[in-house]
């Protein structure tokens, strides 16, 4: 395991998406106010972008957050 630095959030999301092709699960830990929500939103948006692997732009991510959790409790 190594530590990597990413210059943009989009590059980090691309790395996570690439890693998910090889692994079933990625556990990500971050302290408060480090951008977890921004990261999750960018991850979700990346799954909706039209590209070579997703020509129709069909969403591939189920987004879950505290607001969604409150809706189901």
mmCIF file of N, CA, C and O in Angstrom:
data_model
loop_
_atom_site.group_PDB
_atom_site.id
_atom_site.type_symbol
_atom_site.label_atom_id
_atom_site.label_comp_id
_atom_site.label_asym_id
_atom_site.label_seq_id
_atom_site.Cartn_x
_atom_site.Cartn_y
_atom_site.Cartn_z
ATOM 1 N N UNK A 1 0.837 -1.160 0.000
ATOM 2 C CA UNK A 1 0.000 0.000 0.000
ATOM 3 C C UNK A 1 0.894 1.239 0.000
ATOM 4 O O UNK A 1 1.899 1.295 0.684
ATOM 5 N N UNK A 2 0.490 2.234 -0.779
ATOM 6 C CA UNK A 2 1.284 3.458 -0.836
ATOM 7 C C UNK A 2 0.365 4.675 -0.728
ATOM 8 O O UNK A 2 -0.839 4.580 -0.930
ATOM 9 N N UNK A 3 0.956 5.787 -0.420
ATOM 10 C CA UNK A 3 0.211 7.036 -0.318
ATOM 11 C C UNK A 3 0.385 7.790 -1.623
ATOM 12 O O UNK A 3 1.505 7.949 -2.114
ATOM 13 N N UNK A 4 -0.735 8.236 -2.183
ATOM 14 C CA UNK A 4 -0.697 8.975 -3.440
ATOM 15 C C UNK A 4 -1.315 10.346 -3.243
ATOM 16 O O UNK A 4 -2.234 10.518 -2.444
ATOM 17 N N UNK A 5 -0.811 11.316 -3.986
ATOM 18 C CA UNK A 5 -1.390 12.655 -3.982
ATOM 19 C C UNK A 5 -2.046 12.893 -5.335
ATOM 20 O O UNK A 5 -1.492 12.523 -6.370
ATOM 21 N N UNK A 6 -3.217 13.521 -5.315
ATOM 22 C CA UNK A 6 -3.953 13.802 -6.530
ATOM 23 C C UNK A 6 -4.162 15.307 -6.648
ATOM 24 O O UNK A 6 -4.530 15.964 -5.677
ATOM 25 N N UNK A 7 -3.941 15.831 -7.829
ATOM 26 C CA UNK A 7 -4.025 17.277 -8.015
ATOM 27 C C UNK A 7 -5.460 17.774 -8.127
ATOM 28 O O UNK A 7 -5.726 18.932 -7.840
ATOM 29 N N UNK A 8 -6.369 16.902 -8.545
ATOM 30 C CA UNK A 8 -7.772 17.301 -8.663
ATOM 31 C C UNK A 8 -8.667 16.199 -8.104
ATOM 32 O O UNK A 8 -8.271 15.029 -8.038
ATOM 33 N N UNK A 9 -9.854 16.598 -7.738
ATOM 34 C CA UNK A 9 -10.841 15.645 -7.249
ATOM 35 C C UNK A 9 -11.228 14.663 -8.353
ATOM 36 O O UNK A 9 -11.419 13.476 -8.105
ATOM 37 N N UNK A 10 -11.309 15.157 -9.564
ATOM 38 C CA UNK A 10 -11.668 14.304 -10.702
ATOM 39 C C UNK A 10 -10.642 13.187 -10.914
ATOM 40 O O UNK A 10 -11.003 12.053 -11.223
ATOM 41 N N UNK A 11 -9.380 13.485 -10.724
ATOM 42 C CA UNK A 11 -8.350 12.445 -10.874
ATOM 43 C C UNK A 11 -8.452 11.392 -9.772
ATOM 44 O O UNK A 11 -8.236 10.207 -10.016
ATOM 45 N N UNK A 12 -8.765 11.835 -8.571
ATOM 46 C CA UNK A 12 -8.970 10.884 -7.475
ATOM 47 C C UNK A 12 -10.165 9.986 -7.776
ATOM 48 O O UNK A 12 -10.097 8.771 -7.592
ATOM 49 N N UNK A 13 -11.244 10.566 -8.258
ATOM 50 C CA UNK A 13 -12.435 9.775 -8.599
ATOM 51 C C UNK A 13 -12.104 8.765 -9.685
ATOM 52 O O UNK A 13 -12.517 7.596 -9.602
ATOM 53 N N UNK A 14 -11.344 9.176 -10.694
ATOM 54 C CA UNK A 14 -10.975 8.242 -11.764
ATOM 55 C C UNK A 14 -10.158 7.088 -11.205
ATOM 56 O O UNK A 14 -10.348 5.939 -11.578
ATOM 57 N N UNK A 15 -9.252 7.387 -10.281
ATOM 58 C CA UNK A 15 -8.450 6.326 -9.656
ATOM 59 C C UNK A 15 -9.330 5.352 -8.877
ATOM 60 O O UNK A 15 -9.177 4.128 -8.966
ATOM 61 N N UNK A 16 -10.285 5.888 -8.106
ATOM 62 C CA UNK A 16 -11.190 5.022 -7.344
ATOM 63 C C UNK A 16 -12.031 4.161 -8.275
ATOM 64 O O UNK A 16 -12.236 2.970 -8.025
ATOM 65 N N UNK A 17 -12.523 4.746 -9.364
ATOM 66 C CA UNK A 17 -13.323 3.981 -10.317
ATOM 67 C C UNK A 17 -12.478 2.883 -10.979
ATOM 68 O O UNK A 17 -12.950 1.779 -11.195
ATOM 69 N N UNK A 18 -11.236 3.194 -11.308
ATOM 70 C CA UNK A 18 -10.340 2.181 -11.877
ATOM 71 C C UNK A 18 -10.087 1.058 -10.875
ATOM 72 O O UNK A 18 -10.092 -0.120 -11.236
ATOM 73 N N UNK A 19 -9.874 1.422 -9.610
ATOM 74 C CA UNK A 19 -9.636 0.413 -8.578
ATOM 75 C C UNK A 19 -10.860 -0.477 -8.368
ATOM 76 O O UNK A 19 -10.720 -1.665 -8.059
ATOM 77 N N UNK A 20 -12.044 0.070 -8.528
ATOM 78 C CA UNK A 20 -13.265 -0.724 -8.343
ATOM 79 C C UNK A 20 -13.456 -1.772 -9.433
ATOM 80 O O UNK A 20 -14.205 -2.728 -9.246
ATOM 81 N N UNK A 21 -12.788 -1.603 -10.559
ATOM 82 C CA UNK A 21 -12.859 -2.645 -11.596
ATOM 83 C C UNK A 21 -12.147 -3.913 -11.138
ATOM 84 O O UNK A 21 -12.482 -5.007 -11.563
ATOM 85 N N UNK A 22 -11.152 -3.743 -10.272
ATOM 86 C CA UNK A 22 -10.369 -4.881 -9.788
ATOM 87 C C UNK A 22 -10.817 -5.380 -8.421
ATOM 88 O O UNK A 22 -10.565 -6.521 -8.067
ATOM 89 N N UNK A 23 -11.475 -4.532 -7.637
ATOM 90 C CA UNK A 23 -11.872 -4.872 -6.269
ATOM 91 C C UNK A 23 -13.379 -4.694 -6.108
ATOM 92 O O UNK A 23 -13.981 -3.871 -6.778
ATOM 93 N N UNK A 24 -13.950 -5.440 -5.184
ATOM 94 C CA UNK A 24 -15.377 -5.319 -4.910
ATOM 95 C C UNK A 24 -15.689 -4.167 -3.971
ATOM 96 O O UNK A 24 -16.801 -3.670 -3.942
ATOM 97 N N UNK A 25 -14.709 -3.750 -3.197
ATOM 98 C CA UNK A 25 -14.966 -2.781 -2.147
ATOM 99 C C UNK A 25 -13.740 -1.905 -1.920
ATOM 100 O O UNK A 25 -12.614 -2.380 -1.962
ATOM 101 N N UNK A 26 -13.989 -0.627 -1.683
ATOM 102 C CA UNK A 26 -12.939 0.290 -1.264
ATOM 103 C C UNK A 26 -13.425 0.954 0.009
ATOM 104 O O UNK A 26 -14.515 1.507 0.050
ATOM 105 N N UNK A 27 -12.642 0.862 1.047
ATOM 106 C CA UNK A 27 -12.971 1.514 2.314
ATOM 107 C C UNK A 27 -12.185 2.814 2.373
ATOM 108 O O UNK A 27 -10.963 2.827 2.274
ATOM 109 N N UNK A 28 -12.911 3.906 2.521
ATOM 110 C CA UNK A 28 -12.293 5.219 2.532
ATOM 111 C C UNK A 28 -12.594 5.895 3.860
ATOM 112 O O UNK A 28 -13.753 5.999 4.259
ATOM 113 N N UNK A 29 -11.550 6.322 4.548
ATOM 114 C CA UNK A 29 -11.720 7.014 5.822
ATOM 115 C C UNK A 29 -11.163 8.418 5.676
ATOM 116 O O UNK A 29 -10.082 8.615 5.128
ATOM 117 N N UNK A 30 -11.907 9.395 6.179
ATOM 118 C CA UNK A 30 -11.412 10.777 6.180
ATOM 119 C C UNK A 30 -12.045 11.513 7.349
ATOM 120 O O UNK A 30 -13.192 11.260 7.713
ATOM 121 N N UNK A 31 -11.295 12.418 7.913
ATOM 122 C CA UNK A 31 -11.811 13.220 9.020
ATOM 123 C C UNK A 31 -12.871 14.194 8.525
ATOM 124 O O UNK A 31 -13.010 14.414 7.321
ATOM 125 N N UNK A 32 -13.595 14.787 9.467
ATOM 126 C CA UNK A 32 -14.604 15.784 9.129
ATOM 127 C C UNK A 32 -13.958 16.953 8.389
ATOM 128 O O UNK A 32 -12.806 17.293 8.628
ATOM 129 N N UNK A 33 -14.737 17.551 7.492
ATOM 130 C CA UNK A 33 -14.338 18.741 6.732
ATOM 131 C C UNK A 33 -13.172 18.490 5.784
ATOM 132 O O UNK A 33 -12.394 19.393 5.486
ATOM 133 N N UNK A 34 -13.027 17.253 5.310
ATOM 134 C CA UNK A 34 -11.952 16.961 4.355
ATOM 135 C C UNK A 34 -12.470 16.800 2.932
ATOM 136 O O UNK A 34 -11.685 16.591 2.019
ATOM 137 N N UNK A 35 -13.785 16.871 2.734
ATOM 138 C CA UNK A 35 -14.329 16.816 1.385
ATOM 139 C C UNK A 35 -14.965 15.496 0.999
ATOM 140 O O UNK A 35 -15.070 15.190 -0.184
ATOM 141 N N UNK A 36 -15.400 14.714 1.955
ATOM 142 C CA UNK A 36 -16.021 13.420 1.629
ATOM 143 C C UNK A 36 -17.291 13.600 0.808
ATOM 144 O O UNK A 36 -17.527 12.850 -0.139
ATOM 145 N N UNK A 37 -18.090 14.606 1.142
ATOM 146 C CA UNK A 37 -19.329 14.830 0.393
ATOM 147 C C UNK A 37 -19.019 15.281 -1.021
ATOM 148 O O UNK A 37 -19.630 14.801 -1.986
ATOM 149 N N UNK A 38 -18.062 16.188 -1.181
ATOM 150 C CA UNK A 38 -17.671 16.616 -2.533
ATOM 151 C C UNK A 38 -17.145 15.435 -3.343
ATOM 152 O O UNK A 38 -17.447 15.297 -4.529
ATOM 153 N N UNK A 39 -16.378 14.567 -2.697
ATOM 154 C CA UNK A 39 -15.853 13.387 -3.370
ATOM 155 C C UNK A 39 -16.984 12.459 -3.801
ATOM 156 O O UNK A 39 -17.015 11.984 -4.934
ATOM 157 N N UNK A 40 -17.941 12.229 -2.926
ATOM 158 C CA UNK A 40 -19.037 11.315 -3.266
ATOM 159 C C UNK A 40 -19.907 11.895 -4.386
ATOM 160 O O UNK A 40 -20.379 11.161 -5.252
ATOM 161 N N UNK A 41 -20.108 13.206 -4.384
ATOM 162 C CA UNK A 41 -20.894 13.833 -5.458
ATOM 163 C C UNK A 41 -20.149 13.737 -6.799
ATOM 164 O O UNK A 41 -20.748 13.455 -7.827
ATOM 165 N N UNK A 42 -18.855 13.959 -6.787
ATOM 166 C CA UNK A 42 -18.065 13.842 -8.018
ATOM 167 C C UNK A 42 -18.053 12.394 -8.511
ATOM 168 O O UNK A 42 -18.137 12.133 -9.704
ATOM 169 N N UNK A 43 -17.985 11.435 -7.583
ATOM 170 C CA UNK A 43 -18.021 10.020 -7.941
ATOM 171 C C UNK A 43 -19.340 9.681 -8.623
ATOM 172 O O UNK A 43 -19.383 9.020 -9.656
ATOM 173 N N UNK A 44 -20.437 10.168 -8.038
ATOM 174 C CA UNK A 44 -21.770 9.937 -8.610
ATOM 175 C C UNK A 44 -21.881 10.589 -9.987
ATOM 176 O O UNK A 44 -22.362 9.962 -10.939
ATOM 177 N N UNK A 45 -21.419 11.822 -10.109
ATOM 178 C CA UNK A 45 -21.505 12.536 -11.388
ATOM 179 C C UNK A 45 -20.654 11.875 -12.462
ATOM 180 O O UNK A 45 -21.031 11.845 -13.633
ATOM 181 N N UNK A 46 -19.507 11.331 -12.073
ATOM 182 C CA UNK A 46 -18.647 10.641 -13.039
ATOM 183 C C UNK A 46 -19.354 9.418 -13.614
ATOM 184 O O UNK A 46 -19.149 9.065 -14.771
ATOM 185 N N UNK A 47 -20.200 8.796 -12.832
ATOM 186 C CA UNK A 47 -20.943 7.631 -13.305
ATOM 187 C C UNK A 47 -22.055 7.977 -14.277
ATOM 188 O O UNK A 47 -22.593 7.108 -14.950
ATOM 189 N N UNK A 48 -22.399 9.258 -14.381
ATOM 190 C CA UNK A 48 -23.451 9.696 -15.297
ATOM 191 C C UNK A 48 -22.900 10.324 -16.570
ATOM 192 O O UNK A 48 -23.660 10.602 -17.487
ATOM 193 N N UNK A 49 -21.602 10.549 -16.645
ATOM 194 C CA UNK A 49 -21.019 11.194 -17.821
ATOM 195 C C UNK A 49 -20.975 10.245 -19.006
ATOM 196 O O UNK A 49 -20.665 9.063 -18.865
ATOM 197 N N UNK A 50 -21.274 10.784 -20.161
ATOM 198 C CA UNK A 50 -21.162 9.997 -21.383
ATOM 199 C C UNK A 50 -19.688 9.877 -21.736
ATOM 200 O O UNK A 50 -18.952 10.851 -21.736
ATOM 201 N N UNK A 51 -19.279 8.645 -22.011
ATOM 202 C CA UNK A 51 -17.904 8.396 -22.432
ATOM 203 C C UNK A 51 -17.860 7.079 -23.197
ATOM 204 O O UNK A 51 -18.891 6.479 -23.472
ATOM 205 N N UNK A 52 -16.674 6.636 -23.525
ATOM 206 C CA UNK A 52 -16.516 5.410 -24.310
ATOM 207 C C UNK A 52 -17.114 4.198 -23.603
ATOM 208 O O UNK A 52 -17.719 3.333 -24.222
ATOM 209 N N UNK A 53 -16.972 4.129 -22.288
ATOM 210 C CA UNK A 53 -17.480 2.986 -21.529
ATOM 211 C C UNK A 53 -18.952 3.124 -21.189
ATOM 212 O O UNK A 53 -19.607 2.150 -20.839
ATOM 213 N N UNK A 54 -19.480 4.346 -21.259
ATOM 214 C CA UNK A 54 -20.879 4.609 -20.913
ATOM 215 C C UNK A 54 -21.466 5.567 -21.959
ATOM 216 O O UNK A 54 -21.732 6.732 -21.656
ATOM 217 N N UNK A 55 -21.656 5.090 -23.199
ATOM 218 C CA UNK A 55 -22.082 5.996 -24.275
ATOM 219 C C UNK A 55 -23.467 6.614 -24.055
ATOM 220 O O UNK A 55 -23.749 7.695 -24.553
ATOM 221 N N UNK A 56 -24.307 5.967 -23.290
ATOM 222 C CA UNK A 56 -25.641 6.512 -23.052
ATOM 223 C C UNK A 56 -25.725 7.416 -21.835
ATOM 224 O O UNK A 56 -26.731 8.072 -21.601
ATOM 225 N N UNK A 57 -24.666 7.471 -21.051
ATOM 226 C CA UNK A 57 -24.670 8.282 -19.843
ATOM 227 C C UNK A 57 -25.596 7.739 -18.766
ATOM 228 O O UNK A 57 -26.103 8.472 -17.937
ATOM 229 N N UNK A 58 -25.782 6.418 -18.771
ATOM 230 C CA UNK A 58 -26.661 5.778 -17.783
ATOM 231 C C UNK A 58 -25.976 5.766 -16.410
ATOM 232 O O UNK A 58 -24.838 5.319 -16.287
ATOM 233 N N UNK A 59 -26.658 6.266 -15.358
ATOM 234 C CA UNK A 59 -26.041 6.290 -14.024
ATOM 235 C C UNK A 59 -25.647 4.894 -13.544
ATOM 236 O O UNK A 59 -26.375 3.929 -13.748
ATOM 237 N N UNK A 60 -24.490 4.809 -12.898
ATOM 238 C CA UNK A 60 -24.025 3.514 -12.394
ATOM 239 C C UNK A 60 -23.761 3.529 -10.892
ATOM 240 O O UNK A 60 -23.175 2.608 -10.360
ATOM 241 N N UNK A 61 -24.177 4.605 -10.208
ATOM 242 C CA UNK A 61 -23.863 4.752 -8.793
ATOM 243 C C UNK A 61 -25.123 5.035 -7.995
ATOM 244 O O UNK A 61 -25.910 5.902 -8.367
ATOM 245 N N UNK A 62 -25.297 4.310 -6.914
ATOM 246 C CA UNK A 62 -26.366 4.608 -5.962
ATOM 247 C C UNK A 62 -25.776 5.538 -4.922
ATOM 248 O O UNK A 62 -24.811 5.197 -4.241
ATOM 249 N N UNK A 63 -26.327 6.728 -4.824
ATOM 250 C CA UNK A 63 -25.799 7.739 -3.915
ATOM 251 C C UNK A 63 -26.578 7.692 -2.615
ATOM 252 O O UNK A 63 -27.793 7.737 -2.612
ATOM 253 N N UNK A 64 -25.870 7.605 -1.513
ATOM 254 C CA UNK A 64 -26.490 7.513 -0.188
ATOM 255 C C UNK A 64 -25.792 8.492 0.733
ATOM 256 O O UNK A 64 -24.571 8.524 0.798
ATOM 257 N N UNK A 65 -26.567 9.319 1.413
ATOM 258 C CA UNK A 65 -25.983 10.262 2.362
ATOM 259 C C UNK A 65 -26.896 10.400 3.571
ATOM 260 O O UNK A 65 -27.909 9.723 3.687
ATOM 261 N N UNK A 66 -26.560 11.293 4.488
ATOM 262 C CA UNK A 66 -27.344 11.449 5.715
ATOM 263 C C UNK A 66 -28.773 11.883 5.411
ATOM 264 O O UNK A 66 -29.721 11.427 6.065
ATOM 265 N N UNK A 67 -28.957 12.747 4.425
ATOM 266 C CA UNK A 67 -30.312 13.182 4.061
ATOM 267 C C UNK A 67 -31.139 11.993 3.570
ATOM 268 O O UNK A 67 -32.271 11.792 3.985
ATOM 269 N N UNK A 68 -30.548 11.170 2.712
ATOM 270 C CA UNK A 68 -31.241 9.980 2.210
ATOM 271 C C UNK A 68 -31.557 9.039 3.362
ATOM 272 O O UNK A 68 -32.632 8.457 3.416
ATOM 273 N N UNK A 69 -30.642 8.889 4.297
ATOM 274 C CA UNK A 69 -30.863 8.028 5.448
ATOM 275 C C UNK A 69 -32.073 8.520 6.262
ATOM 276 O O UNK A 69 -32.901 7.727 6.681
ATOM 277 N N UNK A 70 -32.174 9.821 6.451
ATOM 278 C CA UNK A 70 -33.305 10.376 7.199
ATOM 279 C C UNK A 70 -34.641 10.098 6.520
ATOM 280 O O UNK A 70 -35.670 9.937 7.182
ATOM 281 N N UNK A 71 -34.645 10.024 5.207
ATOM 282 C CA UNK A 71 -35.883 9.751 4.474
ATOM 283 C C UNK A 71 -36.429 8.347 4.765
ATOM 284 O O UNK A 71 -37.633 8.112 4.722
ATOM 285 N N UNK A 72 -35.527 7.407 5.075
ATOM 286 C CA UNK A 72 -35.930 6.031 5.269
ATOM 287 C C UNK A 72 -36.099 5.639 6.736
ATOM 288 O O UNK A 72 -36.408 4.511 7.049
ATOM 289 N N UNK A 73 -35.887 6.568 7.651
ATOM 290 C CA UNK A 73 -36.059 6.232 9.069
ATOM 291 C C UNK A 73 -37.290 6.886 9.652
ATOM 292 O O UNK A 73 -37.899 7.733 9.106
#
